[in-house]
XYZ file of C-alpha atoms in Angstrom:
560
model
C 0.063 0.245 -0.221
C 1.516 3.536 -0.972
C 1.149 5.191 2.439
C 3.324 9.166 0.438
C -0.121 10.100 0.477
C -0.546 10.108 4.520
C 3.031 10.965 5.059
C 2.987 14.328 3.387
C 0.372 15.373 5.078
C 0.975 18.122 7.747
C -0.958 16.541 10.364
C -0.125 19.169 12.039
C -1.052 21.850 9.762
C -2.285 23.842 12.561
C 1.385 24.653 13.394
C 2.199 25.709 9.995
C -0.262 28.096 9.331
C 1.774 31.389 10.652
C 4.147 30.650 7.721
C 1.512 32.280 5.654
C 3.559 35.090 5.034
C 1.029 38.014 2.716
C -2.987 37.555 2.883
C -3.823 40.642 0.777
C -6.612 41.955 -0.869
C -4.730 43.570 -4.484
C -5.865 45.261 -8.129
C -4.997 44.045 -10.667
C -6.247 44.051 -14.473
C -8.232 40.580 -14.830
C -9.817 38.459 -18.016
C -13.784 38.592 -17.884
C -15.974 36.743 -20.641
C -15.634 38.203 -23.739
C -12.504 41.362 -24.756
C -13.867 43.003 -22.401
C -11.357 43.942 -18.909
C -12.173 45.303 -16.273
C -10.504 46.341 -13.042
C -11.044 42.983 -10.210
C -9.145 42.899 -6.748
C -8.263 39.774 -5.154
C -6.831 38.060 -2.616
C -2.918 37.734 -2.996
C -1.114 35.520 -0.542
C 2.335 33.161 -0.592
C 4.212 31.420 2.285
C 7.665 31.310 3.668
C 10.045 31.205 0.243
C 8.770 34.288 -0.982
C 8.234 36.397 2.589
C 10.934 39.016 0.904
C 8.726 40.163 -1.793
C 6.340 43.477 -1.365
C 3.146 42.541 -2.468
C 3.240 44.673 -6.243
C 6.535 42.250 -6.048
C 5.342 39.455 -5.642
C 2.732 39.923 -8.072
C 4.717 40.807 -11.136
C 6.826 37.582 -10.938
C 3.292 35.839 -10.879
C 2.323 37.759 -14.136
C 6.046 37.135 -15.597
C 5.117 33.651 -15.464
C 4.869 32.018 -18.995
C 3.433 29.181 -20.188
C 5.377 25.878 -22.021
C 4.170 24.618 -25.085
C 3.062 20.625 -23.340
C 1.954 21.106 -19.645
C 1.958 17.763 -18.240
C -0.793 17.251 -15.753
C -0.700 17.593 -11.919
C -2.872 14.630 -9.963
C -5.287 16.918 -7.223
C -5.936 14.343 -4.553
C -8.648 16.434 -2.507
C -11.114 17.887 -2.758
C -12.341 15.792 -5.784
C -14.244 17.421 -8.767
C -17.412 18.357 -8.228
C -17.488 18.267 -4.620
C -20.041 19.998 -2.817
C -18.971 22.095 0.593
C -21.421 22.369 3.134
C -21.783 26.317 4.309
C -20.763 25.835 7.899
C -17.643 23.548 7.320
C -13.626 24.510 8.415
C -11.315 24.652 5.225
C -10.398 22.051 3.651
C -7.586 20.673 2.852
C -6.012 20.884 -0.568
C -3.698 17.978 -1.964
C -2.323 16.741 -5.572
C 1.190 15.246 -6.612
C 2.889 16.786 -9.926
C 5.570 14.644 -11.004
C 7.049 17.028 -13.297
C 10.247 19.189 -12.323
C 8.563 22.165 -10.538
C 9.975 24.308 -7.516
C 6.778 25.640 -6.707
C 2.791 26.264 -7.299
C 0.959 28.760 -8.256
C -3.108 28.238 -6.815
C -5.652 30.683 -9.093
C -9.313 30.786 -7.228
C -12.221 31.876 -10.005
C -15.775 33.020 -9.811
C -17.653 33.157 -12.679
C -14.643 33.657 -14.269
C -13.295 36.433 -12.170
C -10.214 36.251 -10.560
C -10.699 35.673 -6.521
C -7.875 34.510 -5.309
C -3.935 33.986 -6.537
C -1.037 32.052 -3.626
C 2.115 30.886 -4.695
C 2.986 28.319 -2.516
C 6.119 25.687 -1.809
C 4.915 22.518 -1.116
C 2.085 20.443 -2.848
C -0.153 21.328 -0.218
C -2.706 24.511 1.161
C -4.960 25.356 3.743
C -6.824 28.720 3.841
C -6.771 30.380 6.680
C -10.303 31.236 8.542
C -10.739 34.525 7.073
C -9.779 33.899 3.690
C -11.876 30.580 4.209
C -14.832 32.879 5.327
C -14.632 35.399 2.323
C -14.976 32.170 -0.039
C -17.691 31.188 1.554
C -19.137 35.290 0.956
C -18.233 35.967 -2.508
C -19.111 32.339 -3.815
C -22.368 31.623 -2.976
C -24.632 29.302 -5.513
C -22.087 29.622 -7.844
C -18.819 26.944 -8.979
C -15.647 27.777 -8.065
C -12.944 27.138 -10.124
C -9.206 26.254 -8.353
C -7.120 25.993 -10.774
C -2.762 24.824 -9.781
C 0.476 24.873 -11.984
C 3.601 24.299 -11.933
C 6.241 26.192 -11.765
C 9.869 25.110 -13.012
C 11.823 25.366 -16.262
C 15.371 26.524 -17.317
C 14.524 30.273 -16.392
C 12.544 28.885 -12.628
C 9.456 30.971 -14.289
C 7.811 28.780 -16.490
C 4.408 26.736 -16.016
C 5.450 23.018 -17.376
C 2.479 21.100 -15.252
C -1.415 21.999 -14.100
C -4.427 20.917 -13.231
C -8.139 22.127 -12.208
C -11.247 21.163 -9.901
C -14.696 22.644 -9.494
C -16.570 23.286 -5.991
C -19.673 24.436 -5.205
C -20.703 25.649 -1.383
C -24.672 23.440 -0.436
C -26.777 25.525 0.971
C -27.458 22.917 3.790
C -25.773 23.525 6.747
C -24.406 20.113 8.736
C -25.587 22.040 11.546
C -24.271 18.762 13.487
C -21.511 18.111 16.099
C -19.480 14.247 16.429
C -18.942 12.463 18.367
C -16.019 9.732 17.626
C -13.565 7.432 19.022
C -9.682 6.821 18.360
C -8.243 3.188 18.581
C -4.383 2.563 17.973
C -3.916 -0.510 15.408
C -4.146 -3.589 14.851
C -6.357 -4.612 16.532
C -4.196 -6.649 18.923
C -2.543 -3.250 20.502
C -6.135 -2.161 21.295
C -7.457 -4.785 22.894
C -4.129 -5.211 24.911
C -3.746 -1.039 25.868
C -7.545 0.067 26.321
C -6.349 2.938 28.317
C -5.219 4.388 24.124
C -9.125 4.444 22.996
C -10.715 7.759 23.674
C -13.797 9.349 22.622
C -14.004 12.431 20.904
C -16.469 14.919 20.599
C -15.595 17.586 17.270
C -17.407 20.046 15.437
C -16.855 20.128 11.279
C -17.363 23.876 11.654
C -14.473 24.568 13.673
C -10.488 25.126 13.016
C -9.740 23.689 15.927
C -8.913 19.926 17.090
C -11.308 17.778 17.887
C -11.618 17.825 22.304
C -11.468 14.008 24.218
C -14.485 13.587 26.326
C -13.528 10.160 27.514
C -10.023 9.681 27.995
C -7.912 7.347 29.284
C -10.465 4.253 29.856
C -9.204 1.018 32.450
C -11.618 -1.060 30.505
C -12.471 -1.961 26.911
C -14.798 0.563 25.111
C -16.447 0.707 22.002
C -19.626 1.300 19.896
C -21.252 4.875 21.363
C -25.220 5.575 20.570
C -27.630 8.173 20.732
C -31.509 9.500 20.497
C -32.579 10.805 17.592
C -33.566 14.164 19.468
C -29.664 14.442 21.172
C -31.293 13.429 25.058
C -29.654 9.876 25.430
C -26.266 8.306 24.785
C -25.213 4.819 25.025
C -22.069 3.826 24.680
C -20.713 -0.097 25.206
C -17.855 -1.332 27.529
C -16.617 -4.399 29.646
C -17.379 -2.575 32.995
C -16.484 -4.940 36.089
C -15.585 -7.622 33.786
C -18.690 -7.985 31.718
C -18.605 -8.230 27.824
C -22.039 -7.404 28.039
C -22.104 -4.352 30.043
C -23.287 -0.547 28.546
C -23.207 2.738 30.187
C -26.981 4.292 29.767
C -27.919 7.748 30.541
C -28.819 11.291 29.746
C -26.901 13.357 28.089
C -25.102 16.525 30.556
C -22.019 17.829 30.181
C -20.157 15.969 32.362
C -20.897 11.881 33.121
C -19.734 9.601 36.178
C -20.235 6.152 34.782
C -21.110 4.527 38.524
C -23.100 0.688 39.110
C -26.273 2.426 38.901
C -25.410 4.027 35.362
C -24.281 0.128 33.985
C -27.106 -2.708 32.652
C -26.316 -6.046 31.003
C -27.104 -7.957 28.031
C -26.877 -10.973 30.307
C -29.686 -9.673 32.069
C -30.709 -12.409 28.682
C -29.679 -16.203 29.767
C -27.419 -17.067 26.887
C -28.387 -19.743 24.900
C -25.580 -22.024 23.988
C -23.994 -22.256 21.904
C -23.382 -18.829 23.111
C -22.274 -18.660 26.674
C -22.185 -14.786 27.339
C -23.858 -12.084 25.619
C -22.160 -9.038 24.466
C -25.195 -6.361 22.666
C -23.137 -5.720 19.775
C -23.839 -2.894 17.391
C -26.261 -1.543 20.501
C -28.961 1.149 19.400
C -30.988 3.433 21.158
C -34.256 4.749 19.314
C -35.350 8.057 19.053
C -37.082 8.664 21.319
C -34.234 7.823 23.631
C -36.585 4.842 25.385
C -35.127 1.015 23.769
C -31.634 0.092 23.447
C -31.370 -3.293 20.589
C -28.414 -5.040 20.528
C -27.046 -8.806 19.417
C -26.869 -11.328 22.269
C -26.834 -15.023 22.398
C -23.622 -14.557 19.527
C -20.108 -16.502 19.142
C -18.186 -14.678 16.545
C -15.847 -15.445 13.629
C -12.461 -13.952 15.351
C -8.673 -13.395 13.763
C -6.712 -10.469 14.201
C -4.125 -10.052 12.532
C -0.809 -7.843 12.101
C -1.670 -6.020 9.447
C -2.997 -1.780 10.461
C -4.491 -1.652 7.312
C -6.917 -4.858 8.326
C -6.246 -6.082 11.541
C -9.472 -8.131 12.090
C -12.165 -10.575 10.891
C -14.863 -10.536 13.026
C -18.566 -11.533 12.171
C -21.435 -13.373 14.781
C -21.670 -16.600 13.748
C -25.033 -17.294 15.885
C -26.442 -14.330 17.037
C -31.193 -12.798 17.894
C -32.002 -9.312 18.901
C -32.759 -8.374 22.171
C -34.445 -5.069 23.452
C -33.942 -3.267 27.067
C -36.558 -0.962 28.079
C -35.059 1.655 30.074
C -38.221 2.723 31.045
C -39.049 -1.013 33.127
C -35.834 -2.640 32.588
C -36.858 -5.093 31.110
C -34.407 -7.304 28.720
C -36.063 -9.948 26.046
C -35.751 -11.414 22.375
C -37.147 -9.503 20.381
C -39.226 -12.011 18.162
C -39.023 -12.021 14.473
C -35.441 -11.839 14.990
C -33.918 -14.166 16.999
C -34.601 -17.621 14.693
C -32.635 -20.163 15.744
C -32.576 -20.373 12.087
C -30.597 -17.395 11.301
C -27.727 -15.348 12.797
C -29.450 -11.953 13.593
C -27.519 -8.679 14.153
C -26.363 -4.808 13.011
C -30.092 -3.579 14.620
C -30.675 -0.128 13.256
C -34.407 1.683 14.036
C -36.676 3.773 11.276
C -36.698 7.516 12.753
C -40.843 6.847 13.926
C -39.778 3.919 16.047
C -41.884 1.474 14.423
C -39.393 0.148 12.489
C -36.241 -2.527 13.206
C -33.496 -3.206 10.614
C -30.871 -5.828 11.153
C -28.566 -7.767 8.852
C -29.176 -11.823 8.600
C -28.192 -15.302 7.586
C -28.506 -18.602 7.652
C -26.604 -20.562 10.482
C -23.520 -22.812 9.369
C -23.204 -25.215 11.555
C -19.988 -26.936 10.221
C -18.576 -23.392 11.062
C -20.316 -22.134 14.667
C -18.526 -26.139 15.124
C -14.815 -24.760 14.282
C -15.823 -21.724 16.265
C -16.654 -23.297 19.389
C -13.729 -26.047 19.324
C -11.574 -22.299 18.920
C -10.444 -23.686 15.837
C -10.422 -20.318 14.331
C -8.879 -19.011 16.589
C -5.125 -20.620 15.677
C -5.415 -18.878 12.633
C -2.157 -16.953 11.633
C -1.852 -13.240 12.676
C 0.179 -13.212 9.569
C -1.962 -13.938 7.440
C -4.239 -10.973 5.068
C -7.339 -9.824 4.828
C -7.900 -11.339 1.652
C -7.006 -14.649 2.800
C -9.345 -14.911 5.007
C -12.097 -14.001 3.656
C -11.822 -17.134 1.032
C -11.462 -19.233 4.286
C -14.407 -18.325 6.450
C -16.681 -16.357 3.139
C -20.667 -14.898 4.659
C -22.886 -12.375 2.799
C -25.786 -10.728 5.226
C -28.259 -10.180 4.006
C -30.961 -7.314 5.880
C -34.662 -7.115 6.614
C -37.055 -5.025 7.597
C -39.445 -6.286 11.000
C -41.386 -4.415 12.955
C -41.337 -3.001 16.708
C -44.802 -3.478 17.258
C -43.656 -2.068 20.445
C -41.430 -5.037 21.039
C -43.679 -8.012 19.989
C -41.832 -7.760 17.125
C -43.658 -9.966 13.807
C -41.994 -11.148 10.521
C -38.804 -10.156 9.171
C -38.936 -9.511 5.226
C -35.940 -8.842 3.174
C -35.324 -5.666 2.079
C -35.646 -5.634 -1.555
C -32.005 -3.686 -3.167
C -29.953 -5.598 0.256
C -30.771 -8.733 -0.071
C -29.778 -11.613 -2.044
C -27.810 -9.521 -4.510
C -24.599 -11.581 -4.405
C -22.970 -9.338 -1.899
C -23.216 -8.933 1.968
C -25.659 -5.768 3.390
C -24.918 -4.725 6.191
C -24.973 -1.568 8.825
C -27.848 -0.263 7.776
C -28.914 3.431 8.495
C -32.083 5.284 7.798
C -31.704 9.105 7.099
C -33.712 11.135 10.202
C -36.177 12.375 7.763
C -36.937 8.659 6.860
C -36.744 8.517 3.196
C -34.118 6.722 2.316
C -31.200 3.798 3.849
C -28.154 3.761 3.475
C -26.054 0.281 3.890
C -22.250 -1.269 3.413
C -21.880 -4.059 1.223
C -19.293 -5.815 0.039
C -18.620 -9.154 -1.392
C -17.805 -11.047 1.603
C -17.935 -10.249 5.648
C -19.466 -7.651 7.852
C -16.660 -5.215 9.962
C -13.249 -3.807 7.561
C -13.330 -4.657 4.054
C -10.618 -3.923 1.443
C -13.990 -3.848 -1.062
C -16.908 -2.047 0.706
C -19.124 0.831 -0.148
C -21.874 2.605 0.511
C -25.422 1.588 -1.698
C -28.602 4.345 -1.109
C -31.792 2.592 -1.226
C -35.598 4.128 -1.238
C -36.467 3.618 2.711
C -39.364 1.058 1.045
C -36.813 -1.016 -0.715
C -35.982 -1.229 -4.590
C -33.037 0.048 -7.114
C -29.834 -0.086 -4.719
C -26.729 3.117 -6.034
C -23.557 3.390 -5.368
C -22.502 6.260 -3.479
C -20.783 8.949 -6.056
C -18.796 9.169 -2.046
C -17.087 6.071 -2.143
C -13.068 6.164 -2.127
C -10.694 3.383 -3.390
C -10.317 1.508 0.361
C -12.522 0.819 2.641
C -16.103 2.849 2.886
C -18.096 2.212 6.541
C -19.708 2.668 9.406
C -21.430 6.098 8.217
C -24.394 8.292 9.978
C -26.542 11.062 8.839
C -26.843 14.478 9.774
C -29.802 15.593 12.005
C -31.487 17.778 9.215
C -31.261 14.242 6.307
C -28.354 16.186 3.880
C -24.822 15.155 5.105
C -23.716 11.978 5.904
C -20.465 11.232 7.604
C -18.322 7.537 6.718
C -15.114 6.306 7.272
C -12.784 5.073 5.118
C -8.969 3.872 4.377
C -8.533 5.614 0.968
C -5.457 7.946 2.681
C -4.559 5.733 5.295
C -3.929 3.304 7.317
C -5.301 5.107 10.388
C -9.105 4.840 9.141
C -10.781 8.734 8.802
C -13.528 10.502 8.042
C -15.294 11.928 4.908
C -18.478 14.040 4.339
C -20.960 13.919 1.734
C -23.574 15.441 0.542
C -26.420 13.562 -0.429
C -29.513 15.386 -1.929
C -33.088 15.187 -2.535
C -32.748 12.593 -5.379
C -30.710 10.809 -3.031
C -27.226 10.986 -5.281
C -24.182 12.182 -3.225
C -21.595 14.045 -3.833
C -17.647 13.113 -3.857
C -16.538 13.021 0.197
C -14.207 15.507 1.775
C -11.861 14.298 3.835
C -12.325 15.976 7.867
C -8.427 16.028 8.043
C -9.105 18.107 11.464
C -10.348 14.616 12.827
C -7.505 12.217 11.539
C -4.417 11.168 13.525
C -1.608 9.926 11.922
C -1.071 7.145 15.125
C -4.780 6.743 15.831
C -8.033 5.580 13.300
C -10.900 7.787 13.761
C -13.815 4.837 14.252
C -17.583 5.603 14.455
C -18.753 8.770 14.061
C -21.941 9.842 15.466
C -23.844 12.880 14.885
C -25.168 14.905 17.602
C -28.267 17.378 17.109
C -25.561 20.647 17.681
C -28.911 21.578 20.492
C -27.559 19.062 22.632
C -26.560 19.004 26.087
C -23.133 17.538 24.701
C -20.291 16.216 27.013
C -17.220 17.920 27.582
C -16.627 14.778 30.441
C -17.450 10.954 30.901
C -15.182 10.033 33.522
C -15.255 6.845 36.114
C -16.531 6.949 39.250
C -14.430 3.900 40.901
C -12.045 2.666 38.760
C -12.357 -0.252 41.462
C -15.696 -1.308 40.193
C -15.166 -0.453 36.398
C -11.731 -3.207 36.017
C -12.779 -6.868 36.775
C -11.125 -10.016 35.762
C -13.563 -10.541 31.907
C -15.117 -13.305 31.330
C -14.209 -13.664 27.612
C -12.834 -17.205 27.362
C -13.402 -17.153 23.493
C -10.570 -14.181 22.707
C -12.650 -11.397 22.203
């Protein structure tokens, strides 16, 4: 895997911003449509190599550049062509590759064929500072923005020798939400052995600051987190007291102290053999916050690998959907999603709380026998995900089931997300109830290299791949509360998973993904992003009230 893009990018970008020495509005003749010429104002910026030049000298240098007859092509890595940007998002990163013998690059931004900005750089990336970006948003309005990047070199050092361009635009739709997400070290075995290196963070796509840690140095494993649609309730899976099925459930508050009174356990449902305990995998809170749905009675295919990109193969070989009623404190299996004949997992609620989607596949007795005998745990960690996918293929289908106040009903396969020759999983309704987006790959359930995000109407129908899909792994997605934006995880740029944002219009058409680079780390994976309403009383700190109560010997005997 070529990591050069990840290595080139300055993760500590905020330390480099002061190197910009000029952000000056200047006047210069500019060509508009036809032969008419107008005096146009635009922003002029440059970095440290040109700090000795006065603005007029810098502009003269730019205007003196000549153009080579045959130009090489620059590869603009991000933003991608036709990217749609939220009006309340902080500036993205501009990143490109140039194989020509260039010594500098000229960036020109035009709106309606009029100059807005010219910038001279000696490095192949640029992050607009806040004031410049805000001016661009105001100037562009609904118009397309043309970004032209030209490489400078030649024997005089003043010749344009390469070029590429992209068009972008701002949407009228705001994100108007914040993001909760996890960070974990890789490979997965390292995270498992070092739970204190996991953290839960709160970030704002519109902020120029790095996301703030909310839960740090946990003494126990903490994983999936989920929030009610109104942003008033939250739950976090955690191995509290050594219980693999324990989870925190609480109202959202600025400070959450984890005590025994806030911890509940899926062990309240008696495990059915071959399962010996319940984990409550992939738990989800209902839109109104009253119910929590999770996977119980599960045993799993689980192999940890040394590969940074894909360090585990995981999916349940048995499983049933269970419901926790937070008012009555009662746990129960969900009829229609708790059959012995199939594996049922990854529940997801419709926005009105009346329907539950889940993933299912017929049980495989031979596979179950191998899991119980711990044969799969003997697999070598030196293998890669492709090797293991061939040994343990699986294809899940997505089913829809009436919740019926916990009484369930008859589950039906969702058209467009079932029996299509692929594995279909992690379905999520849009908050307006119009769409369902799910992950699809040839096999598997988690961490699949060729997984893509797919959209269908909420009642089922023709499946379409999102335009936001990147080259390597697209998964674990969350809708913004207004159903206009979606965040998802991806490994296209780095083995350490990153977050991307895409716009989805009223026809279900998505824009190319834009990387939320301020959420990235060059040492930790950004995982499990969940949008939460901006108006919510979001937690600023989650702490453990008693480390003694939290950290006890794990009940797990199967490597999980």
